C-alpha positions as YAML, in Angstrom:
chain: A
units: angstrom
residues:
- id: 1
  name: UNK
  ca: [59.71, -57.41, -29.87]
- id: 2
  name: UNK
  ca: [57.79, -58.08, -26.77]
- id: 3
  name: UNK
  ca: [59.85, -55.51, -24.60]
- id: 4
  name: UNK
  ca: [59.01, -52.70, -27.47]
- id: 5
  name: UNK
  ca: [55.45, -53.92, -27.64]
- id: 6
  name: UNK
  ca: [55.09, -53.31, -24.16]
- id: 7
  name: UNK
  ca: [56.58, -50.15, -24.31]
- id: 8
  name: UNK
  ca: [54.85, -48.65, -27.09]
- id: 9
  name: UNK
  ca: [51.61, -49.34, -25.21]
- id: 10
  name: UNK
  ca: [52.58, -48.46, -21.90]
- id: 11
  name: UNK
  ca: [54.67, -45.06, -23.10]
- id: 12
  name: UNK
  ca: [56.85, -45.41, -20.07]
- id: 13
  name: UNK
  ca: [59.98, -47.80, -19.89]
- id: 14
  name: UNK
  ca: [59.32, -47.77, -16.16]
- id: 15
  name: UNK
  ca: [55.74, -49.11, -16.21]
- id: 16
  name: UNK
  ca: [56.78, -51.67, -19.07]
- id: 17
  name: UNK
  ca: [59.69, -52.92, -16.82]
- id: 18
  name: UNK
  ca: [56.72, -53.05, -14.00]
- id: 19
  name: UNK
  ca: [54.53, -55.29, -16.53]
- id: 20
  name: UNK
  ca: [57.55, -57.31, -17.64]
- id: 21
  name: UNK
  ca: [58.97, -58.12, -13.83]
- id: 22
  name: UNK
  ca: [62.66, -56.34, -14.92]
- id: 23
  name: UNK
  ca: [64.15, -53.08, -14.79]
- id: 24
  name: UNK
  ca: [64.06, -49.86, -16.66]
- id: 25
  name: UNK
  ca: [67.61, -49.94, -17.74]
- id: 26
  name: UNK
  ca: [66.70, -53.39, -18.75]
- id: 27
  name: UNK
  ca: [63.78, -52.34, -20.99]
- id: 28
  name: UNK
  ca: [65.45, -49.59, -22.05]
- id: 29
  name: UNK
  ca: [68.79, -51.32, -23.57]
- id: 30
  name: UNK
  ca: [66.40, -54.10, -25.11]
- id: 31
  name: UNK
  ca: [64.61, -51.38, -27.06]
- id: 32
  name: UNK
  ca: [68.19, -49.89, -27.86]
- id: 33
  name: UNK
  ca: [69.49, -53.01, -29.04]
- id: 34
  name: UNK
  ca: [66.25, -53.71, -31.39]
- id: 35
  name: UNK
  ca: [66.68, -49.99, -33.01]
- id: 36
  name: UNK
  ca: [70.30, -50.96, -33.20]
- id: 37
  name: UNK
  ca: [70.12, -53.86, -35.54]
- id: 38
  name: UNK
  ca: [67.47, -52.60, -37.66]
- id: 39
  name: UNK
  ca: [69.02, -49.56, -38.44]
- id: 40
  name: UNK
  ca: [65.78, -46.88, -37.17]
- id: 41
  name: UNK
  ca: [64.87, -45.38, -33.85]
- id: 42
  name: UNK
  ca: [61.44, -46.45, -33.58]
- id: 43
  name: UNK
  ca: [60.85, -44.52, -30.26]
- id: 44
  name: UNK
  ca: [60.98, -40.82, -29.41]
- id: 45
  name: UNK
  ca: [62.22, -40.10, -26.09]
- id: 46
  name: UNK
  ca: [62.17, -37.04, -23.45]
- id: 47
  name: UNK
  ca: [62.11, -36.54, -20.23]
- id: 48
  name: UNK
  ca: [58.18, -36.45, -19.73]
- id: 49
  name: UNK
  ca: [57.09, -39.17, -22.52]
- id: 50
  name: UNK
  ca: [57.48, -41.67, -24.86]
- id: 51
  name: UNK
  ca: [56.25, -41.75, -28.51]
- id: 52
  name: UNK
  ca: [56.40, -43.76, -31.53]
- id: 53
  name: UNK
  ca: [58.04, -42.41, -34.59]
- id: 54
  name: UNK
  ca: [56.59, -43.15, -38.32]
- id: 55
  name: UNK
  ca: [58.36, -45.95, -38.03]
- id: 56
  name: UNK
  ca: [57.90, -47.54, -34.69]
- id: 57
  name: UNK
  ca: [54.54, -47.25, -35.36]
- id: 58
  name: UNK
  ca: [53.97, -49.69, -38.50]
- id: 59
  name: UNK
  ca: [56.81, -52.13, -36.73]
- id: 60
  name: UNK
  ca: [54.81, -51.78, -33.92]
- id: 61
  name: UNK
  ca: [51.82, -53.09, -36.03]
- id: 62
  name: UNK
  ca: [53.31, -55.67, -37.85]
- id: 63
  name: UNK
  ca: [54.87, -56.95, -34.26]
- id: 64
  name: UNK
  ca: [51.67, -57.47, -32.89]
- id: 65
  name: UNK
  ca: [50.36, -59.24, -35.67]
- id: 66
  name: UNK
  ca: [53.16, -61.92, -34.92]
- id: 67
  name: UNK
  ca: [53.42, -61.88, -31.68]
- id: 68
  name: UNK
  ca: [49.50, -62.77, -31.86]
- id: 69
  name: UNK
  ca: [50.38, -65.68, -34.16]
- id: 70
  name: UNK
  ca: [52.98, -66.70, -31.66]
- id: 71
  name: UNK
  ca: [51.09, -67.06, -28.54]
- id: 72
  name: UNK
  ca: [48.02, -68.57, -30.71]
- id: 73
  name: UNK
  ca: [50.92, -70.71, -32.08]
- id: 74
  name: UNK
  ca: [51.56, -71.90, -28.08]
- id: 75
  name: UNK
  ca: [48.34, -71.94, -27.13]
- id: 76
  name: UNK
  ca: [47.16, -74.53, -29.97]
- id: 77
  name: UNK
  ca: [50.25, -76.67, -29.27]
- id: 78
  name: UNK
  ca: [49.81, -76.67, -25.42]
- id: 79
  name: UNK
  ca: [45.63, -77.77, -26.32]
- id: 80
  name: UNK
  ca: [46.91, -80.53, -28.68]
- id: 81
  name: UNK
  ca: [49.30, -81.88, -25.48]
- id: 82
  name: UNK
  ca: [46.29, -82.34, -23.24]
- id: 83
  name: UNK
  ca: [43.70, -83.43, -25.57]
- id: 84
  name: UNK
  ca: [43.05, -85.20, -28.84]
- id: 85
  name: UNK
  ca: [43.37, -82.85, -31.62]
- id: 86
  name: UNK
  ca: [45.11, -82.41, -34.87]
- id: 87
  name: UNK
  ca: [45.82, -84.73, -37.88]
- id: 88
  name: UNK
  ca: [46.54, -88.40, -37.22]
- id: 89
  name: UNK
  ca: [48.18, -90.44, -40.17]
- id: 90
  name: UNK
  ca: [47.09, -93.81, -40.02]
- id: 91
  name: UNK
  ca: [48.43, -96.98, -42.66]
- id: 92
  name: UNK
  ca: [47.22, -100.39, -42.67]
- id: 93
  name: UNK
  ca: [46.40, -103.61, -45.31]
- id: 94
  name: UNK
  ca: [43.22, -103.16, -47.40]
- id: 95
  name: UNK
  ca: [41.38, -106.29, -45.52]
- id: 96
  name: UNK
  ca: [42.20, -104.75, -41.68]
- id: 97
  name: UNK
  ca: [41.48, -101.33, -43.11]
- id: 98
  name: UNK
  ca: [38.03, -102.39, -44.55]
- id: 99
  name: UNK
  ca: [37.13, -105.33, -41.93]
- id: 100
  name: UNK
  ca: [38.45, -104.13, -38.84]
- id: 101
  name: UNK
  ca: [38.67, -99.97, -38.67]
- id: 102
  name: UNK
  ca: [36.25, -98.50, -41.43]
- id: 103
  name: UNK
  ca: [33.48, -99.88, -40.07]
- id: 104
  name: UNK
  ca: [33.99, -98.49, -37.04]
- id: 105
  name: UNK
  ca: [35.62, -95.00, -37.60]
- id: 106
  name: UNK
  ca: [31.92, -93.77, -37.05]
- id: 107
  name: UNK
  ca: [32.60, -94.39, -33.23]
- id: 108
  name: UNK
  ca: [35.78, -92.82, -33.56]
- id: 109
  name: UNK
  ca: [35.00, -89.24, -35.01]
- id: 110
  name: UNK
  ca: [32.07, -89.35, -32.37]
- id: 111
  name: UNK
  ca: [34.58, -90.08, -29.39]
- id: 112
  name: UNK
  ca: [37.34, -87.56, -30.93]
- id: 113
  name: UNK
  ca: [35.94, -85.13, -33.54]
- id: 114
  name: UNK
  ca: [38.73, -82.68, -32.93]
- id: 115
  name: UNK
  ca: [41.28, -85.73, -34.76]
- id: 116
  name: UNK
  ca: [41.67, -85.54, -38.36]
- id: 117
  name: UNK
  ca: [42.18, -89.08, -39.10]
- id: 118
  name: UNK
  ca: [44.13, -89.98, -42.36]
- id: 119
  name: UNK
  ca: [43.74, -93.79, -43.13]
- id: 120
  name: UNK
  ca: [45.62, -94.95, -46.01]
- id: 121
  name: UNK
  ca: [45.11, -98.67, -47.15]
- id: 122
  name: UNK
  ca: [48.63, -100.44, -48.37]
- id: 123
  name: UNK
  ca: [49.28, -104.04, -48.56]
- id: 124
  name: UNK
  ca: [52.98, -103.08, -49.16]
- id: 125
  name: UNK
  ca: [55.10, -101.93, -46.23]
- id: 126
  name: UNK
  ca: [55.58, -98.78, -46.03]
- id: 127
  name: UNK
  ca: [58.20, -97.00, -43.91]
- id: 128
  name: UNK
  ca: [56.55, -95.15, -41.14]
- id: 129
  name: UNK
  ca: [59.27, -92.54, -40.75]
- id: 130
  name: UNK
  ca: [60.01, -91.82, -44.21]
- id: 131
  name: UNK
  ca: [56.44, -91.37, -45.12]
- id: 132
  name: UNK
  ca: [55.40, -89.48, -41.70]
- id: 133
  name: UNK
  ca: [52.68, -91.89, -40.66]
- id: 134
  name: UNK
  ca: [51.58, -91.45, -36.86]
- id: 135
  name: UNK
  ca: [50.80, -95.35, -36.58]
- id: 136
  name: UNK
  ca: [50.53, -98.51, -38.73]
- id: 137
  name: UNK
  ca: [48.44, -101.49, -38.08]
- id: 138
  name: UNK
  ca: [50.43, -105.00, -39.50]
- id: 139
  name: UNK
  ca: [49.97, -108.25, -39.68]
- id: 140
  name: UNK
  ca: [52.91, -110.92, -39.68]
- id: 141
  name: UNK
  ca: [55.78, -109.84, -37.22]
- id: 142
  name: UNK
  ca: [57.54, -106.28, -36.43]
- id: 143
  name: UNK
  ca: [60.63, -106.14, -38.68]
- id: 144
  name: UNK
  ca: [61.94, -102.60, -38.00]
- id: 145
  name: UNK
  ca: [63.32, -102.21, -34.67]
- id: 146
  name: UNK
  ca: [63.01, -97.97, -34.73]
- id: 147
  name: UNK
  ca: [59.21, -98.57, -33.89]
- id: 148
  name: UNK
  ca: [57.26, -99.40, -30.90]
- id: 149
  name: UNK
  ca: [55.61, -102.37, -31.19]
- id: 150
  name: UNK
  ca: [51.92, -103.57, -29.46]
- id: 151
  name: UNK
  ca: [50.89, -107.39, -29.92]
- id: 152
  name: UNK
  ca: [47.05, -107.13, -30.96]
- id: 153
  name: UNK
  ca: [46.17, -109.97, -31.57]
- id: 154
  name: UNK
  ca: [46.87, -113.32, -33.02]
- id: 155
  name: UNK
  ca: [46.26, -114.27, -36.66]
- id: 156
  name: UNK
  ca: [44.07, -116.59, -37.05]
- id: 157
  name: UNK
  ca: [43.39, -118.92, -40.67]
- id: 158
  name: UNK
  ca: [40.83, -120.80, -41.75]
- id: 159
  name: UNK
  ca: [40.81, -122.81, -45.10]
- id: 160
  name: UNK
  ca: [37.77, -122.23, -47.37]
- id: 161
  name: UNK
  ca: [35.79, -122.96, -50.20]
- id: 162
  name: UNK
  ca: [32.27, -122.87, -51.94]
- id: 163
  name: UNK
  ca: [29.48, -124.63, -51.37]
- id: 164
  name: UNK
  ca: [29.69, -125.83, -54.89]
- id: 165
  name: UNK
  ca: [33.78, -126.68, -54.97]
- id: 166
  name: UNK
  ca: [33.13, -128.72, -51.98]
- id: 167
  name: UNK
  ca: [29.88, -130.46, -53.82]
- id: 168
  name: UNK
  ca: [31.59, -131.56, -56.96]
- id: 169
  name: UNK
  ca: [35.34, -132.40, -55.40]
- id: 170
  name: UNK
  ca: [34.40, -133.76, -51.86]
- id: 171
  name: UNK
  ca: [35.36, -132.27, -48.11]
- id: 172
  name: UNK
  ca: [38.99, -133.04, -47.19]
- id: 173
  name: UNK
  ca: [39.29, -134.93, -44.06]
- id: 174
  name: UNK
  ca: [42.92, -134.90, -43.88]
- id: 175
  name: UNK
  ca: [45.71, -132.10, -44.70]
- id: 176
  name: UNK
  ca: [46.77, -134.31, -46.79]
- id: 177
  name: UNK
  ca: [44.03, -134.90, -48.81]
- id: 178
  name: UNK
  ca: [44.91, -130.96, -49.73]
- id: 179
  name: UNK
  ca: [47.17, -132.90, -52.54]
- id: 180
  name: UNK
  ca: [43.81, -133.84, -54.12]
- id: 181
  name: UNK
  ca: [42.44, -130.35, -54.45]
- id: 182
  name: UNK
  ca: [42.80, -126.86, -56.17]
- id: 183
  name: UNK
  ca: [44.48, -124.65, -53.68]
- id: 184
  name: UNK
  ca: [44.63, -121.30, -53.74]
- id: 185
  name: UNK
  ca: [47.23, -118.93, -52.09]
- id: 186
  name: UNK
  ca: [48.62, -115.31, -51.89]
- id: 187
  name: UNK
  ca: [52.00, -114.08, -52.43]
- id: 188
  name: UNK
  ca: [52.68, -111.41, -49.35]
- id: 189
  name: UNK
  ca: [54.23, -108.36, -50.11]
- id: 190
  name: UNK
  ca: [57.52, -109.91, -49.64]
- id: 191
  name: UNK
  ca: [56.98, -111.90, -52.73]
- id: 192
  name: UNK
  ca: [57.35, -114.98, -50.93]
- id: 193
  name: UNK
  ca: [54.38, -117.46, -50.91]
- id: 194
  name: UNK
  ca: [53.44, -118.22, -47.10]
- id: 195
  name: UNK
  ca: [53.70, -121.63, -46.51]
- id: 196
  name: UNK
  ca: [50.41, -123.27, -44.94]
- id: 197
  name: UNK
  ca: [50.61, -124.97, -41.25]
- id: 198
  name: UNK
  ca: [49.24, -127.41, -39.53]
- id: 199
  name: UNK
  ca: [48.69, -129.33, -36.18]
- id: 200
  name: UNK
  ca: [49.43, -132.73, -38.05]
- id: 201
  name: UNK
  ca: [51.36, -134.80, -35.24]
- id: 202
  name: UNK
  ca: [49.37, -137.72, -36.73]
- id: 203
  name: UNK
  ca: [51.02, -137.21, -39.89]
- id: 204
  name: UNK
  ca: [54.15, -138.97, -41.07]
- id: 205
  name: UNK
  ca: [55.42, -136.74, -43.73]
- id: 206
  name: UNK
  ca: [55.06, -132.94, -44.27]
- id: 207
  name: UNK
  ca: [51.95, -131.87, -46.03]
- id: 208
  name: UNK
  ca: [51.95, -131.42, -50.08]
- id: 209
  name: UNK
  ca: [49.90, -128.36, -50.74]
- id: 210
  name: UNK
  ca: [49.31, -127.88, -54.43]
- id: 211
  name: UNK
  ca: [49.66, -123.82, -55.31]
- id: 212
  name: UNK
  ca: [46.94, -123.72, -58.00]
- id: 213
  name: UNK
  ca: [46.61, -120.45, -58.38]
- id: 214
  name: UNK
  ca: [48.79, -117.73, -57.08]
- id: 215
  name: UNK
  ca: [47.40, -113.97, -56.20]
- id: 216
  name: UNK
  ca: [49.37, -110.95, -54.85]
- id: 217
  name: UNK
  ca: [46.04, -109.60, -53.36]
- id: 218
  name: UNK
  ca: [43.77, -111.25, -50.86]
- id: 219
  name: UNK
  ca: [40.26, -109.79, -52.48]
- id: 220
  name: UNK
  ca: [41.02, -112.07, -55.34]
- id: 221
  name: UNK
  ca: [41.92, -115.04, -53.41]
- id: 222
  name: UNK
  ca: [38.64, -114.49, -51.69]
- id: 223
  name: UNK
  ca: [36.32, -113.83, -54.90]
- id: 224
  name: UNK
  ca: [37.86, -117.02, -56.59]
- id: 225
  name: UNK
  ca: [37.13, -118.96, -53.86]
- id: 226
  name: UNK
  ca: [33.66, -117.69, -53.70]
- id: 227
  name: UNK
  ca: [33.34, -118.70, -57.41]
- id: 228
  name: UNK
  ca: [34.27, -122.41, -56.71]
- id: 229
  name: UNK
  ca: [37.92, -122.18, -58.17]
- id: 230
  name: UNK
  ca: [39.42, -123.95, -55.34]
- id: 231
  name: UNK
  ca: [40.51, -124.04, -51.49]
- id: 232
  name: UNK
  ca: [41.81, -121.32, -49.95]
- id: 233
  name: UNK
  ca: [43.38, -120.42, -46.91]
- id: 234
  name: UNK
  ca: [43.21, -116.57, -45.32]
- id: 235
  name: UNK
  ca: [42.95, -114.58, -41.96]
- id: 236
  name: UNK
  ca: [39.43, -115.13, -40.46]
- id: 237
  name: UNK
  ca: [39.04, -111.52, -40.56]
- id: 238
  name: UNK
  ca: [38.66, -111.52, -43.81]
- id: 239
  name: UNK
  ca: [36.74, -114.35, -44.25]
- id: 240
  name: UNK
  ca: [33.80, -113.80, -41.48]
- id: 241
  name: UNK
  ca: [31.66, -111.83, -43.66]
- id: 242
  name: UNK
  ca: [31.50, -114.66, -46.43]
- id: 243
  name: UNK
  ca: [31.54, -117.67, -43.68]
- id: 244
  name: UNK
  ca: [28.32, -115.77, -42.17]
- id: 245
  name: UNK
  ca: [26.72, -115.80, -45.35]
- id: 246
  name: UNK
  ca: [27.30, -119.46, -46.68]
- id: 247
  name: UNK
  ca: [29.79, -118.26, -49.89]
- id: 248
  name: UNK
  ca: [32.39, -120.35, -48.27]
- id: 249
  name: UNK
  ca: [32.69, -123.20, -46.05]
- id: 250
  name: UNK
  ca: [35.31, -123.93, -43.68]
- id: 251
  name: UNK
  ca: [37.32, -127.17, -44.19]
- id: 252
  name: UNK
  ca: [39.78, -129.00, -41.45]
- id: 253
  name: UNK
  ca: [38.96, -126.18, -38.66]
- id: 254
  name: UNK
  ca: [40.74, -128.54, -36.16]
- id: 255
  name: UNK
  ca: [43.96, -128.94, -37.63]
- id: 256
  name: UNK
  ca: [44.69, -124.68, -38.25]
- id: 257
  name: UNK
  ca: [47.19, -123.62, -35.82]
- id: 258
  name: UNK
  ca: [47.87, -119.32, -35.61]
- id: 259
  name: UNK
  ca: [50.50, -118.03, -37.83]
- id: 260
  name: UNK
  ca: [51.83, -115.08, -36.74]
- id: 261
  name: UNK
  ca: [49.81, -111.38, -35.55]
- id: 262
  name: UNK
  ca: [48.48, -108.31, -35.64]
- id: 263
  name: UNK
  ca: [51.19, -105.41, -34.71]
- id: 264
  name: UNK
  ca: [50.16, -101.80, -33.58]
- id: 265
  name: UNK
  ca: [53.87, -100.17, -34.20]
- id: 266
  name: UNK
  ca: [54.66, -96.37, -33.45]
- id: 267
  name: UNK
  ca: [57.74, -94.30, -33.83]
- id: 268
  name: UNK
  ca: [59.19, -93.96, -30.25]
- id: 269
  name: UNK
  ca: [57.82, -90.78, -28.13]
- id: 270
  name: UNK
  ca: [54.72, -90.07, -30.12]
- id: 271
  name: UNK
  ca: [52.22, -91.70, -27.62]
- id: 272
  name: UNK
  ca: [52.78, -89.09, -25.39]
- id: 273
  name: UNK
  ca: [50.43, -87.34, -28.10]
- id: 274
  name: UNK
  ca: [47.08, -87.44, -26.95]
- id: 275
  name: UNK
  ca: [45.36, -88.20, -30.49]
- id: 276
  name: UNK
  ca: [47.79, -90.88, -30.89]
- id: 277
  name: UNK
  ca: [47.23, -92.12, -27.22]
- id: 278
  name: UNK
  ca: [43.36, -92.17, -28.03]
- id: 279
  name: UNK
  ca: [43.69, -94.54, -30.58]
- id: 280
  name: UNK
  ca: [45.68, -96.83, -29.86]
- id: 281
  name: UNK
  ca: [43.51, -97.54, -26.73]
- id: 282
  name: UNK
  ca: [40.31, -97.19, -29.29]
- id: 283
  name: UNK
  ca: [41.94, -99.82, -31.88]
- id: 284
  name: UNK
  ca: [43.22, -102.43, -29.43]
- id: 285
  name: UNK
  ca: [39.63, -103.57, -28.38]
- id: 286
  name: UNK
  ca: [38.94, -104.28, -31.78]
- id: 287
  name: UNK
  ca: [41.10, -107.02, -32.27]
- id: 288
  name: UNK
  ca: [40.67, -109.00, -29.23]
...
């Protein structure tokens, strides 16, 4: 299509074959070959010049209508290799999602306004490949071992309750003590209740955490909480804001140890993508 289009405009298989660094003969069989398969001779020839029949000339309209799309088609791919551009499909949990990235997508768009960021919030794993996300952002510990994985940062726990809870039912001292309170936990995705740890050397026999109330969502472990229902124990991410505030009190700071971390994971080959390259460098700061 290229040879013809060349052709057509130049109206001399010589001066195309110039233009097109090949030969006459070349040009001229590539034209042949085209007419042959589709049936119609789409160029008049003689001696002296070189025409377009009825024919030739609305395939030769049509053909550089796509060959226009083509080369824009090239030209938008070779951009999005050399600088962020394009749509970026981001997945993480509701409390990283709305602690951690949303509040700072602002700086984002400002750094990269060419990316069209997709951020979908999902406390349930998804699969990256099968839903054609660019990048996830977990917490807990990589479990599929197609993706590239990036250690952000640990996760850090803090046990917490109201003001009031902590008025009316006294401050443990202990982990043990825990066995005299309300607790409050959430059931991970997995469906399996996380069991809470502790630096307890001093402590003869394993800890006895009451589960007091069981949530599948961390929100409502938090707003409970808040509302004096009990102790609970969740990522200090999620906690800061209401910490900050005075809606919850930490308890037994010195005896959390970290329980697992935060995992940037990637299918294999897509950071050489420049939107993809951008932020992972523009996320990792944020959990450090």
């Amino acid at each position: 299509m290229s040879t013809f289009v060349r052709v057509a405009e130049t109206r001399n298989f010589t001066r195309a074959a110039r233009q097109l660094r090949t030969t006459a003969s070349a040009v001229s069989k590539s034209v042949a070959r085209l007419e042959q398969r589709l049936g119609v001779r789409l160029l008049d020839r003689t001696t002296r010049r070189v025409s377009l029949t009825q024919e030739g000339a609305l395939y030769y309209e049509r053909c550089v209508r796509i060959l226009g799309e083509v080369n824009d088609a090239e030209a938008e791919i070779s951009q999005s290799l050399t600088r962020p551009r394009g749509r970026l499909r981001v997945t993480t949990t509701t409390i990283l999602g709305l602690r951690v990235l949303v509040p700072q997508l602002r700086r984002f768009r400002e750094r990269f306004p060419e990316v069209q960021l997709e951020l979908e919030l999902e406390d349930a794993v998804v699969d990256l490949i099968a839903g054609s996300y660019d990048v996830a952002i977990r917490m807990g510990e990589p479990g599929d071992p197609r993706l590239k994985a990036r250690r952000l940062a640990p996760i850090r726990h803090v046990l917490c309750a109201s003001p009031d809870y902590l008025r009316k039912r006294g401050v443990p001292r202990t982990p043990s003590q825990l066995a005299e309170h309300d607790c409050i936990h959430c059931r991970l995705p997995s469906g399996r209740i996380e069991p809470w740890a502790f630096a307890t050397a001093q402590e003869a026999a394993p800890v006895r955490v009451p589960q007091s109330l069981v949530f599948n969502h961390l929100e409502a472990v938090m707003m409970v909480a808040m509302d004096g229902m009990g102790i609970a124990r969740v990522p200090e991410v999620a906690a800061t804001p209401a910490l900050a505030s005075g809606k919850l009190v930490p308890v037994l700071r010195e005896h959390m140890v970290e329980q697992g971390s935060v995992w940037l994971l990637w299918q294999p080959g897509r950071e050489r993508l420049p939107r993809l390259r951008a932020f992972i460098d523009f996320v990792s700061p944020l959990f450090r």
